[in-house]
Tab-separated table of N, CA and C in Angstrom:
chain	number	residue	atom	x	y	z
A	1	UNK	N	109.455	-64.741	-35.866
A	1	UNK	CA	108.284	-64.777	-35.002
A	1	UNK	C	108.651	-64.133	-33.657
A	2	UNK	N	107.881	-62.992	-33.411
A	2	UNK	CA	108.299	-62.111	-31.923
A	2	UNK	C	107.833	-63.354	-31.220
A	3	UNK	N	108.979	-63.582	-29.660
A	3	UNK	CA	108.842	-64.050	-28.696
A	3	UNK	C	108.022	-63.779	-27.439
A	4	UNK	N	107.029	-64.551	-27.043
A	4	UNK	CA	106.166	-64.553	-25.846
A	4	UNK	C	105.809	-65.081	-24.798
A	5	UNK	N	105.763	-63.782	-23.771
A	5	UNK	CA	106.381	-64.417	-22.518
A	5	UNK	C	105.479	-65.326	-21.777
A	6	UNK	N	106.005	-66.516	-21.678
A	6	UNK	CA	105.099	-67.898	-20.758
A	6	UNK	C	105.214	-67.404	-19.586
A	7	UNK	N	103.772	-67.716	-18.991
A	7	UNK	CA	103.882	-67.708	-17.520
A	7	UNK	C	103.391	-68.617	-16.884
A	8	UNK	N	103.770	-69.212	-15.611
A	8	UNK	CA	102.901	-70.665	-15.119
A	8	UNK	C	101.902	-70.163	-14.068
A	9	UNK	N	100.840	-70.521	-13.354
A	9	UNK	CA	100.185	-70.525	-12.579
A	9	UNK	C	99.938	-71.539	-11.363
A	10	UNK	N	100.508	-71.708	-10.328
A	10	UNK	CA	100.626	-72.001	-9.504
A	10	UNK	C	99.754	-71.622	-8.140
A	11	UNK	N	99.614	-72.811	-7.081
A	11	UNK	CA	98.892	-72.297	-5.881
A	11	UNK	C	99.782	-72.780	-4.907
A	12	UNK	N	99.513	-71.242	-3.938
A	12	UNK	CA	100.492	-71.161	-3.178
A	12	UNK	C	99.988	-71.503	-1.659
A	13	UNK	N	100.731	-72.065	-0.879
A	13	UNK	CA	99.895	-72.181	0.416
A	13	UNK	C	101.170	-71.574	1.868
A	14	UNK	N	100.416	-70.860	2.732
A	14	UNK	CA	100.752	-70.458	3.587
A	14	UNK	C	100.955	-71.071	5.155
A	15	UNK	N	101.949	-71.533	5.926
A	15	UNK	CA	101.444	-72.086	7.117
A	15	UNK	C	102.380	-71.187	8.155
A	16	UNK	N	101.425	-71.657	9.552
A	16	UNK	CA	102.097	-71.248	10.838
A	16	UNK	C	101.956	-69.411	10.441
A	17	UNK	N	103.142	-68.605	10.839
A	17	UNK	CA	103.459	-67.346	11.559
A	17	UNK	C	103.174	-66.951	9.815
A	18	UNK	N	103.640	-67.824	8.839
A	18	UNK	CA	103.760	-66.925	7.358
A	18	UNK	C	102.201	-66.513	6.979
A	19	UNK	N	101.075	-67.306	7.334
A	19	UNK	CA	99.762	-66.857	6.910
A	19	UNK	C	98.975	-65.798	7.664
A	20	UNK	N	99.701	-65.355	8.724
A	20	UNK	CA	99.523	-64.157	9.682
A	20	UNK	C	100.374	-62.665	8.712
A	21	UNK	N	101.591	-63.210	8.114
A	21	UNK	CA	102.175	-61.959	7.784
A	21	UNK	C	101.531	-61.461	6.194
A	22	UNK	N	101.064	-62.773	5.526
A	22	UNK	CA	100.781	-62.821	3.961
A	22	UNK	C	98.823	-62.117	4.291
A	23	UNK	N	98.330	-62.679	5.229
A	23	UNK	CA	96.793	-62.673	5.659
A	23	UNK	C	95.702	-63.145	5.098
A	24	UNK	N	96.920	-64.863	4.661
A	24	UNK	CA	95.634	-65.561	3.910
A	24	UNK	C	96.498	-67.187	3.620
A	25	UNK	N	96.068	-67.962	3.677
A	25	UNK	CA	96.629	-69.187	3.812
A	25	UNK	C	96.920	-70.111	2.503
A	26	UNK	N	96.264	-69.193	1.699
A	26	UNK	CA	96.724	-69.775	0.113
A	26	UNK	C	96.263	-68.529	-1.217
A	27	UNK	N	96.656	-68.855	-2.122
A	27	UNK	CA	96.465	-68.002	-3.016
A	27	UNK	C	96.721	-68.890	-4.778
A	28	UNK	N	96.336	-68.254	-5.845
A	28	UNK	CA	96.302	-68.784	-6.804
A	28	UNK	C	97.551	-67.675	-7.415
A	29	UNK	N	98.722	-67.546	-8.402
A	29	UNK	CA	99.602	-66.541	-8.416
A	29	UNK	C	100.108	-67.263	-9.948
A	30	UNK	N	100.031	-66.118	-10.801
A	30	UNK	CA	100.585	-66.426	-11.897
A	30	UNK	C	102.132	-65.463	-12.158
A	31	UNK	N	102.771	-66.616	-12.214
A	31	UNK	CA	104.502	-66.118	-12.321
A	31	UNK	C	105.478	-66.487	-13.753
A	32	UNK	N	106.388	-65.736	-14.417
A	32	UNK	CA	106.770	-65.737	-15.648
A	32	UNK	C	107.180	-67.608	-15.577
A	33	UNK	N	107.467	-67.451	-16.566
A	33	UNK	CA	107.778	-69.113	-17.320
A	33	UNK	C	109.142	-69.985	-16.344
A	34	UNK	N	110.022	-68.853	-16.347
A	34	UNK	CA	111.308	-69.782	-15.567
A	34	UNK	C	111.235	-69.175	-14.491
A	35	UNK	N	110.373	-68.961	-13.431
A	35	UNK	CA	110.225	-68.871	-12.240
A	35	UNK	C	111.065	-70.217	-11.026
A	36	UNK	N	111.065	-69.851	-10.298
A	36	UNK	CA	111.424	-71.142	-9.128
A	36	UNK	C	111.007	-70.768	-7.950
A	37	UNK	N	110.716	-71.946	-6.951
A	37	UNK	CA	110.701	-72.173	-5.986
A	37	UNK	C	111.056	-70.237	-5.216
A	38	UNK	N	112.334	-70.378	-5.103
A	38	UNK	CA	113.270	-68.820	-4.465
A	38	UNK	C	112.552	-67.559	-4.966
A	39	UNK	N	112.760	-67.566	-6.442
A	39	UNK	CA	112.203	-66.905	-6.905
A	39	UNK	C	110.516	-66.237	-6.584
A	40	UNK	N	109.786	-67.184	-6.453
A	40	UNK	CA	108.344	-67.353	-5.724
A	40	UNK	C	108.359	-66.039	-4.834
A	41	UNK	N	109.041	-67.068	-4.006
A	41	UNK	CA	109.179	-66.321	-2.507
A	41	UNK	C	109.763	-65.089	-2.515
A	42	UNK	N	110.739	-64.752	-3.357
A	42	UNK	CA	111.064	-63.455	-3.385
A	42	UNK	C	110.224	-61.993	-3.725
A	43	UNK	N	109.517	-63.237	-4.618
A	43	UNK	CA	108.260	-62.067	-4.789
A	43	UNK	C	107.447	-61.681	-4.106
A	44	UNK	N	106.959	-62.850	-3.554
A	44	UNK	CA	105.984	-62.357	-1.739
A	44	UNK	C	106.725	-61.808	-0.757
A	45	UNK	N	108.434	-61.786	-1.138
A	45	UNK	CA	109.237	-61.092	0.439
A	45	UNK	C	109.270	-59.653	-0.476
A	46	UNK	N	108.996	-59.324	-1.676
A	46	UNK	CA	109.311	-58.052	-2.365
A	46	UNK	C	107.785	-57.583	-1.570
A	47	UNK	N	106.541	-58.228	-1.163
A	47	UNK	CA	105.716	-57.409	-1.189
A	47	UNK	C	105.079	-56.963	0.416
A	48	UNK	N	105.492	-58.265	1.297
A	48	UNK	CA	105.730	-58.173	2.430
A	48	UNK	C	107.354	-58.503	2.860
A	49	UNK	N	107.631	-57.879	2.930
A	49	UNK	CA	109.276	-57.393	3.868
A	49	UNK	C	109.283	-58.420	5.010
A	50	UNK	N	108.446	-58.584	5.883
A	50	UNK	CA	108.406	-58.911	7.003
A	50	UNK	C	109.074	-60.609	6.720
A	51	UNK	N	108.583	-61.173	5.346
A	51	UNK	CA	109.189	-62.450	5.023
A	51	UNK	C	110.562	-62.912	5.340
A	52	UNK	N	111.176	-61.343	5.031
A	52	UNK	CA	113.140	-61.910	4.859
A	52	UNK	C	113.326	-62.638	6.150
A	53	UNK	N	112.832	-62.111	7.229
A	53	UNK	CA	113.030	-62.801	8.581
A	53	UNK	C	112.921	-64.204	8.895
A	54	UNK	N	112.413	-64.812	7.995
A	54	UNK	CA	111.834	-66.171	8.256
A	54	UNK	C	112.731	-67.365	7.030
A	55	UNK	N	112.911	-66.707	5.972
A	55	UNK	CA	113.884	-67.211	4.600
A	55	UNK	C	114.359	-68.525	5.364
A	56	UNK	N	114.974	-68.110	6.182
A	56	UNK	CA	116.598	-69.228	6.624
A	56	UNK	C	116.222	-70.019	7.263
A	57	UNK	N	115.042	-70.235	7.822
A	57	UNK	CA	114.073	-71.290	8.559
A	57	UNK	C	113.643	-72.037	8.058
A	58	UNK	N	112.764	-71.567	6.916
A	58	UNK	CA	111.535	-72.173	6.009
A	58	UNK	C	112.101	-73.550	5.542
A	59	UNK	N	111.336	-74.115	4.697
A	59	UNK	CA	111.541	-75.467	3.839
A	59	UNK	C	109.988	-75.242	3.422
A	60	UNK	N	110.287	-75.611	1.785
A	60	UNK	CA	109.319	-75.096	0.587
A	60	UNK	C	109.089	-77.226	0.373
A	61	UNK	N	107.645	-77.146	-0.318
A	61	UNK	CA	107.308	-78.295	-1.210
A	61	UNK	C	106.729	-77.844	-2.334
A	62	UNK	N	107.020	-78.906	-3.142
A	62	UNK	CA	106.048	-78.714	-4.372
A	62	UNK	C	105.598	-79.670	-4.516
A	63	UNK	N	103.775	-79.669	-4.927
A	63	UNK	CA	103.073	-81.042	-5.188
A	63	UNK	C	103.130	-81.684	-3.856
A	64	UNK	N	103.353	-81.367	-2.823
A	64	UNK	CA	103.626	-82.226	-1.865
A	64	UNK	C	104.393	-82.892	-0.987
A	65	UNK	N	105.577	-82.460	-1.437
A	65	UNK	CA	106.728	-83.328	-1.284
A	65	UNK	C	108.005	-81.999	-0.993
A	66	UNK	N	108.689	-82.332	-0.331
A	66	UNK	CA	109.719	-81.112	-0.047
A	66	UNK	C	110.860	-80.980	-1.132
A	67	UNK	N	110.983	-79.639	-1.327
A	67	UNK	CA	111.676	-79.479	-2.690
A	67	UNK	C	112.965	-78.733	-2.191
A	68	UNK	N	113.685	-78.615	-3.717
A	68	UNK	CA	115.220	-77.462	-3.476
A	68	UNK	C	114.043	-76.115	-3.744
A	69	UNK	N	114.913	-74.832	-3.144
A	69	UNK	CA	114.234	-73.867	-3.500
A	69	UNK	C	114.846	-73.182	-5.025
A	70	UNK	N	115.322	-74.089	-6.194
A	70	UNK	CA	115.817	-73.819	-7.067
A	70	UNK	C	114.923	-74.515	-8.292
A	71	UNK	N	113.866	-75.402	-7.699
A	71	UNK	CA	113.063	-76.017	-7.993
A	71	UNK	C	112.557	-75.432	-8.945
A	72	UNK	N	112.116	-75.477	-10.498
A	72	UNK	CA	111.359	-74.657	-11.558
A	72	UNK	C	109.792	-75.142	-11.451
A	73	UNK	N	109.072	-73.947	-11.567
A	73	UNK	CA	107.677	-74.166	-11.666
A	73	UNK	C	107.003	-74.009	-12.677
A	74	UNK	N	106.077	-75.389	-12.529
A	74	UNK	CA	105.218	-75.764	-13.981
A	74	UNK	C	103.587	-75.426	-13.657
A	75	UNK	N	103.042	-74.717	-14.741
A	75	UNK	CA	101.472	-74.524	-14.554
A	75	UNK	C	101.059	-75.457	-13.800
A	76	UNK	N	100.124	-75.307	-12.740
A	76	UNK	CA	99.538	-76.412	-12.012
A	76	UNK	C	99.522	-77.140	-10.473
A	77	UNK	N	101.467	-76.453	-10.408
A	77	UNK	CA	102.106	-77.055	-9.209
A	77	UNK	C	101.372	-76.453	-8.102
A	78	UNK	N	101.627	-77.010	-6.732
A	78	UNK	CA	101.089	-76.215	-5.591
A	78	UNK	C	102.566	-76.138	-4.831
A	79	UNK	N	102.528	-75.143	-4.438
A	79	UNK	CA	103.938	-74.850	-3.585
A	79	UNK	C	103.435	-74.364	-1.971
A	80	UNK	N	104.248	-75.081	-1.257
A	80	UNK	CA	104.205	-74.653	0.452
A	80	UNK	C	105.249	-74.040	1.170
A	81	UNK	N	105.245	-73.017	1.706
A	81	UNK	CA	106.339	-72.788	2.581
A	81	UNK	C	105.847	-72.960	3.704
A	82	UNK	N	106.930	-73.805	4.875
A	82	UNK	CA	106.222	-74.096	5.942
A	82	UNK	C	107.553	-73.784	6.581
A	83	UNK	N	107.014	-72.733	7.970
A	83	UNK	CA	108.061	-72.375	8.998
A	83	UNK	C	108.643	-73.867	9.671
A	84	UNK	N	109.267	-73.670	10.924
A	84	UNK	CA	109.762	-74.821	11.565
A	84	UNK	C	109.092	-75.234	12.648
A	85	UNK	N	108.558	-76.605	12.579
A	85	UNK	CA	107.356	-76.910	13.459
A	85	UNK	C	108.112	-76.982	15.342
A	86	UNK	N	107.513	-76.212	16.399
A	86	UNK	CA	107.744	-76.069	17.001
A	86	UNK	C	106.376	-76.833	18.361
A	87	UNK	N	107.109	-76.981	19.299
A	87	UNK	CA	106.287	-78.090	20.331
A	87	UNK	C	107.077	-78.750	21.555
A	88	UNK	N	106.191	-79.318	22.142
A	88	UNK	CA	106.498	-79.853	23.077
A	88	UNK	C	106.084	-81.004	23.932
């Protein structure tokens, strides 16, 4: 039986300086089967560049909750990257 490639569908959400560079604060994104967390993101830094700058800052969730960025994604999940909250 030829093998076929799974992909999950996931929603992605944008905050702070990243929804200025992406130009939209969430999105719906269907990605192959063993995708992750890193992986994700690599794909939105493959399409805006401007991302790599921010990598080493960030902290990602999934579902809600803050994740590893090694994290595997399942149809359904919602994933966040959120810069570093800044204030005073």
């Amino acid at each position: 039986m030829p093998s076929v490639s799974q992909t999950v569908r996931v929603q992605v959400f944008f905050f702070g300086r990243l929804k200025e560079v992406i130009g939209r604060a969430e999105e719906s994104l269907e990605v192959g089967g063993n995708a992750s967390i890193e992986s994700l993101f690599a794909a939105y830094a493959a399409r805006f560049p401007q991302l790599h700058q921010y990598r080493s800052s960030l902290v990602a969730s999934c579902n809600r909750e803050f994740a590893p960025w090694n994290t595997a994604l399942r149809t359904g999940d919602e994933v966040a990257f959120l810069p570093p909250v800044s204030g005073g």
